[in-house]
Structure formats: structure tokens, C-alpha cells
PDB file of C-alpha atoms in Angstrom:
ATOM      1  CA  MET Q   1     -16.218  -4.587 -34.812  1.00 79.00           C
ATOM      2  CA  PRO Q   2     -17.136  -3.028 -31.434  1.00 86.00           C
ATOM      3  CA  ILE Q   3     -14.438  -2.982 -28.762  1.00 87.00           C
ATOM      4  CA  GLU Q   4     -16.474  -5.213 -26.410  1.00 89.00           C
ATOM      5  CA  GLN Q   5     -16.779  -7.892 -29.096  1.00 91.00           C
ATOM      6  CA  GLN Q   6     -13.051  -7.752 -29.905  1.00 90.00           C
ATOM      7  CA  SER Q   7     -12.253  -8.114 -26.207  1.00 91.00           C
ATOM      8  CA  GLU Q   8     -14.592 -11.058 -25.849  1.00 91.00           C
ATOM      9  CA  GLU Q   9     -13.048 -12.858 -28.856  1.00 91.00           C
ATOM     10  CA  TYR Q  10      -9.532 -12.481 -27.414  1.00 88.00           C
ATOM     11  CA  HIS Q  11     -10.813 -13.612 -24.005  1.00 89.00           C
ATOM     12  CA  ARG Q  12     -12.401 -16.754 -25.478  1.00 90.00           C
ATOM     13  CA  TYR Q  13      -9.233 -17.492 -27.475  1.00 90.00           C
ATOM     14  CA  TYR Q  14      -7.036 -17.394 -24.338  1.00 87.00           C
ATOM     15  CA  LYS Q  15      -9.615 -19.228 -22.220  1.00 87.00           C
ATOM     16  CA  ALA Q  16      -9.657 -22.125 -24.701  1.00 89.00           C
ATOM     17  CA  ARG Q  17      -5.890 -22.516 -24.233  1.00 89.00           C
ATOM     18  CA  ASP Q  18      -5.634 -21.987 -20.482  1.00 86.00           C
ATOM     19  CA  ASP Q  19      -8.733 -22.596 -18.401  1.00 88.00           C
ATOM     20  CA  SER Q  20      -7.455 -23.002 -14.850  1.00 92.00           C
ATOM     21  CA  ILE Q  21      -8.101 -21.723 -11.352  1.00 94.00           C
ATOM     22  CA  MET Q  22      -4.957 -19.578 -11.678  1.00 94.00           C
ATOM     23  CA  SER Q  23      -6.211 -17.848 -14.808  1.00 92.00           C
ATOM     24  CA  ASP Q  24      -9.666 -17.427 -13.228  1.00 93.00           C
ATOM     25  CA  LEU Q  25      -8.099 -15.616 -10.271  1.00 96.00           C
ATOM     26  CA  PHE Q  26      -5.131 -13.723 -11.709  1.00 96.00           C
ATOM     27  CA  GLU Q  27      -5.803 -13.151 -15.410  1.00 95.00           C
ATOM     28  CA  GLY Q  28      -6.786  -9.720 -16.656  1.00 95.00           C
ATOM     29  CA  GLN Q  29      -6.783  -8.123 -20.074  1.00 96.00           C
ATOM     30  CA  LEU Q  30      -4.812  -5.172 -21.442  1.00 96.00           C
ATOM     31  CA  ILE Q  31      -5.792  -3.103 -24.446  1.00 95.00           C
ATOM     32  CA  ASN Q  32      -2.923  -2.036 -26.686  1.00 95.00           C
ATOM     33  CA  ARG Q  33      -3.961   0.961 -28.789  1.00 94.00           C
ATOM     34  CA  THR Q  34      -1.909   2.220 -31.747  1.00 95.00           C
ATOM     35  CA  SER Q  35      -3.014   5.584 -33.160  1.00 96.00           C
ATOM     36  CA  CYS Q  36      -1.937   6.991 -36.527  1.00 95.00           C
ATOM     37  CA  LEU Q  37      -0.844  10.599 -36.059  1.00 95.00           C
ATOM     38  CA  SER Q  38      -1.658  11.386 -39.713  1.00 93.00           C
ATOM     39  CA  CYS Q  39      -5.228  10.140 -40.159  1.00 94.00           C
ATOM     40  CA  GLY Q  40      -6.245   9.359 -36.553  1.00 92.00           C
ATOM     41  CA  PHE Q  41      -6.989   5.671 -37.221  1.00 94.00           C
ATOM     42  CA  GLN Q  42      -6.751   3.467 -34.126  1.00 93.00           C
ATOM     43  CA  ASP Q  43      -5.763  -0.182 -34.165  1.00 92.00           C
ATOM     44  CA  LEU Q  44      -6.639  -2.217 -31.062  1.00 92.00           C
ATOM     45  CA  ALA Q  45      -5.119  -5.437 -29.768  1.00 92.00           C
ATOM     46  CA  PHE Q  46      -5.787  -7.266 -26.527  1.00 94.00           C
ATOM     47  CA  ASP Q  47      -3.275  -9.109 -24.362  1.00 93.00           C
ATOM     48  CA  ASN Q  48      -3.955 -11.162 -21.280  1.00 93.00           C
ATOM     49  CA  PHE Q  49      -1.789 -10.660 -18.206  1.00 95.00           C
ATOM     50  CA  MET Q  50      -1.211 -12.360 -14.881  1.00 95.00           C
ATOM     51  CA  ASP Q  51       0.637  -9.406 -13.311  1.00 97.00           C
ATOM     52  CA  LEU Q  52       1.464  -5.807 -14.188  1.00 96.00           C
ATOM     53  CA  SER Q  53       5.193  -5.035 -14.383  1.00 95.00           C
ATOM     54  CA  VAL Q  54       5.327  -1.380 -13.400  1.00 95.00           C
ATOM     55  CA  GLU Q  55       8.399   0.849 -13.629  1.00 90.00           C
ATOM     56  CA  ILE Q  56       9.458   3.222 -10.901  1.00 88.00           C
ATOM     57  CA  PRO Q  57       9.841   6.574 -12.700  1.00 83.00           C
ATOM     58  CA  ARG Q  58      13.403   7.898 -12.908  1.00 75.00           C
ATOM     59  CA  LYS Q  59      12.442  11.192 -11.222  1.00 72.00           C
ATOM     60  CA  ALA Q  60      11.603   9.227  -8.085  1.00 63.00           C
ATOM     61  CA  VAL Q  61      14.980   7.563  -8.099  1.00 62.00           C
ATOM     62  CA  ARG Q  62      16.984  10.735  -8.650  1.00 62.00           C
ATOM     63  CA  TYR Q  63      15.106  13.380  -6.685  1.00 60.00           C
ATOM     64  CA  LEU Q  64      12.683  11.774  -4.257  1.00 62.00           C
ATOM     65  CA  GLY Q  65      13.040   9.292  -1.450  1.00 74.00           C
ATOM     66  CA  SER Q  66       9.590   7.861  -2.104  1.00 83.00           C
ATOM     67  CA  ILE Q  67       6.825   7.840  -4.683  1.00 89.00           C
ATOM     68  CA  LYS Q  68       3.131   6.968  -4.742  1.00 92.00           C
ATOM     69  CA  LEU Q  69       1.940   3.848  -6.527  1.00 94.00           C
ATOM     70  CA  ALA Q  70      -0.421   6.103  -8.532  1.00 94.00           C
ATOM     71  CA  GLU Q  71       2.603   7.850 -10.081  1.00 91.00           C
ATOM     72  CA  CYS Q  72       4.042   4.488 -11.129  1.00 93.00           C
ATOM     73  CA  MET Q  73       0.692   3.503 -12.656  1.00 95.00           C
ATOM     74  CA  GLU Q  74       0.452   6.832 -14.512  1.00 94.00           C
ATOM     75  CA  LYS Q  75       3.860   6.119 -16.025  1.00 92.00           C
ATOM     76  CA  TYR Q  76       2.646   2.629 -17.006  1.00 94.00           C
ATOM     77  CA  ILE Q  77      -0.306   3.946 -19.048  1.00 95.00           C
ATOM     78  CA  GLU Q  78       1.471   7.030 -20.404  1.00 94.00           C
ATOM     79  CA  PRO Q  79       1.165   7.193 -24.223  1.00 95.00           C
ATOM     80  CA  GLU Q  80       4.420   6.770 -26.125  1.00 95.00           C
ATOM     81  CA  ARG Q  81       4.974   8.790 -29.283  1.00 95.00           C
ATOM     82  CA  MET Q  82       6.988   6.859 -31.858  1.00 94.00           C
ATOM     83  CA  ILE Q  83       8.558   8.889 -34.655  1.00 93.00           C
ATOM     84  CA  GLN Q  84      10.002   7.512 -37.919  1.00 91.00           C
ATOM     85  CA  THR Q  85       9.578   3.855 -37.011  1.00 89.00           C
ATOM     86  CA  GLY Q  86       8.478   2.748 -40.480  1.00 89.00           C
ATOM     87  CA  PHE Q  87       5.028   1.771 -39.167  1.00 91.00           C
ATOM     88  CA  LYS Q  88       2.511   1.497 -42.024  1.00 93.00           C
ATOM     89  CA  CYS Q  89      -1.030   2.597 -41.153  1.00 93.00           C
ATOM     90  CA  SER Q  90      -3.634   0.058 -42.252  1.00 91.00           C
ATOM     91  CA  SER Q  91      -6.078   2.874 -42.986  1.00 93.00           C
ATOM     92  CA  CYS Q  92      -4.126   5.561 -44.889  1.00 92.00           C
ATOM     93  CA  LYS Q  93      -1.539   3.017 -46.197  1.00 91.00           C
ATOM     94  CA  ARG Q  94       1.420   5.337 -45.524  1.00 92.00           C
ATOM     95  CA  LYS Q  95       4.467   5.102 -43.270  1.00 93.00           C
ATOM     96  CA  VAL Q  96       3.480   7.289 -40.356  1.00 94.00           C
ATOM     97  CA  ASP Q  97       4.372   8.404 -36.862  1.00 95.00           C
ATOM     98  CA  ILE Q  98       2.254   6.723 -34.208  1.00 96.00           C
ATOM     99  CA  GLU Q  99       1.259   6.936 -30.584  1.00 96.00           C
ATOM    100  CA  LYS Q 100       0.930   3.743 -28.538  1.00 96.00           C
ATOM    101  CA  ASP Q 101      -0.636   3.231 -25.167  1.00 94.00           C
ATOM    102  CA  LEU Q 102      -1.412   0.283 -22.962  1.00 94.00           C
ATOM    103  CA  THR Q 103      -4.276   0.342 -20.462  1.00 95.00           C
ATOM    104  CA  ILE Q 104      -6.271  -2.193 -18.487  1.00 96.00           C
ATOM    105  CA  TYR Q 105      -9.480  -3.438 -20.099  1.00 95.00           C
ATOM    106  CA  ARG Q 106     -10.502  -6.293 -17.759  1.00 94.00           C
ATOM    107  CA  PHE Q 107      -9.382  -6.541 -14.179  1.00 95.00           C
ATOM    108  CA  PRO Q 108      -8.512  -9.873 -12.604  1.00 96.00           C
ATOM    109  CA  LYS Q 109     -10.136 -10.946  -9.354  1.00 96.00           C
ATOM    110  CA  ILE Q 110      -6.700 -10.632  -7.721  1.00 96.00           C
ATOM    111  CA  LEU Q 111      -4.371  -7.977  -9.127  1.00 96.00           C
ATOM    112  CA  VAL Q 112      -0.631  -8.538  -8.786  1.00 97.00           C
ATOM    113  CA  ILE Q 113       1.598  -5.503  -9.318  1.00 96.00           C
ATOM    114  CA  HIS Q 114       5.284  -6.230  -9.876  1.00 96.00           C
ATOM    115  CA  LEU Q 115       7.567  -3.248  -9.280  1.00 94.00           C
ATOM    116  CA  LYS Q 116      10.580  -3.104 -11.568  1.00 91.00           C
ATOM    117  CA  ARG Q 117      13.273  -2.455  -8.980  1.00 85.00           C
ATOM    118  CA  PHE Q 118      16.282  -2.515 -11.286  1.00 84.00           C
ATOM    119  CA  TYR Q 119      17.459   0.297 -13.519  1.00 79.00           C
ATOM    120  CA  HIS Q 120      19.524  -0.610 -16.562  1.00 77.00           C
ATOM    121  CA  SER Q 121      21.797   1.902 -18.254  1.00 75.00           C
ATOM    122  CA  ALA Q 122      24.379   1.413 -20.965  1.00 77.00           C
ATOM    123  CA  MET Q 123      27.133   1.154 -18.369  1.00 81.00           C
ATOM    124  CA  ARG Q 124      25.603  -0.606 -15.394  1.00 80.00           C
ATOM    125  CA  ARG Q 125      22.650  -2.069 -13.586  1.00 82.00           C
ATOM    126  CA  GLU Q 126      21.510  -0.811 -10.210  1.00 79.00           C
ATOM    127  CA  LYS Q 127      18.881  -1.802  -7.700  1.00 81.00           C
ATOM    128  CA  LEU Q 128      16.380   0.914  -6.843  1.00 80.00           C
ATOM    129  CA  ASN Q 129      15.676   1.412  -3.147  1.00 81.00           C
ATOM    130  CA  THR Q 130      12.935   3.989  -3.673  1.00 85.00           C
ATOM    131  CA  THR Q 131       9.984   3.539  -1.310  1.00 88.00           C
ATOM    132  CA  VAL Q 132       6.672   3.051  -3.110  1.00 91.00           C
ATOM    133  CA  ASN Q 133       3.693   4.160  -1.021  1.00 93.00           C
ATOM    134  CA  PHE Q 134       0.522   2.104  -1.447  1.00 93.00           C
ATOM    135  CA  PRO Q 135      -2.827   3.629  -0.456  1.00 93.00           C
ATOM    136  CA  GLU Q 136      -5.172   1.739   1.864  1.00 93.00           C
ATOM    137  CA  THR Q 137      -7.711   1.529  -0.949  1.00 92.00           C
ATOM    138  CA  LEU Q 138      -6.634   1.482  -4.558  1.00 90.00           C
ATOM    139  CA  ASP Q 139      -8.856   3.081  -7.206  1.00 93.00           C
ATOM    140  CA  MET Q 140      -7.794   1.592 -10.528  1.00 94.00           C
ATOM    141  CA  THR Q 141     -10.435   3.252 -12.721  1.00 93.00           C
ATOM    142  CA  PRO Q 142      -8.038   5.953 -14.042  1.00 93.00           C
ATOM    143  CA  TYR Q 143      -5.895   3.187 -15.548  1.00 94.00           C
ATOM    144  CA  ALA Q 144      -8.781   1.525 -17.393  1.00 93.00           C
ATOM    145  CA  PRO Q 145     -10.393   4.268 -19.488  1.00 88.00           C
ATOM    146  CA  HIS Q 146     -11.923   1.828 -22.009  1.00 81.00           C
ATOM    147  CA  SER Q 147     -13.464  -0.736 -19.661  1.00 75.00           C
TER     148      SER Q 147
END
């Protein structure tokens, strides 16, 4: 099934359950892509969101006094390689290593970005005071390669 049709089916499913002014204004759609590193098969899933919870990269906390929002967004969409997780590919039917990524597919009319300002380690929790610089205009197209 084409990606546009999959997206539309998920959108209709969520719309049937929550059709409100809030969802009309703030709801967007993420595409969650899982890629098999053995055969290359890609599985797609769509999730609706009302805000993006974006991490402040650790390098900004340790070495810099400030960071650009673009760097936080790049970290958000960065693919994650998952090794020996026991994931079974639906195409090659084997337990394989995978790569997962999460990008924006549909933008909301009003985008809310939540900055994760707490760092959790095994020993403690600390609040991050790193300054995040927002540009005057925000080009979000690099974070939505499939839309």
C-alpha cells in the first residue's frame, strides 16, 4: 500500500476517535520506520502527536553553553541502530538487527516543541540549564523527508 494511503488510513482512524478543535490545531503525524539491516525491508507505522518532546543533546550540556534548536531536532530524527534485539523481520522471517527512525509526516497548524530539560542517569537527575537558540523563521522540511 502506498505511504500516502497508509497515512490517510491512520489519520482517519484517529480523527474518528478525537475530532476536536484542539486536534485540528495541534495534531500532526509522525512516521515510524523500521528497516531490516539484512534484507532492507521497511515497515512503516504512523503515530499522531500533539507536541514533539525533543532532547537536548548531551554534548550541549557538557561542552557548550548553548545549542541551536536545529541540533536538537537533528538528534530527534537521528536513526537508531538496534543490535540483537530479537526483532523478527516480517519479510525475511529471521531475527535481525534493525534501524529505527522517527520523522514528521504531517505538520500541525500549530507546532508545539517541548524541550526535555531533565537528564536522568543511574545515580541522579539534574535540570539542564543549556540555552536553546530558536531562529526567527523555522524551516522544518529537513525533519520531514517523507511528507
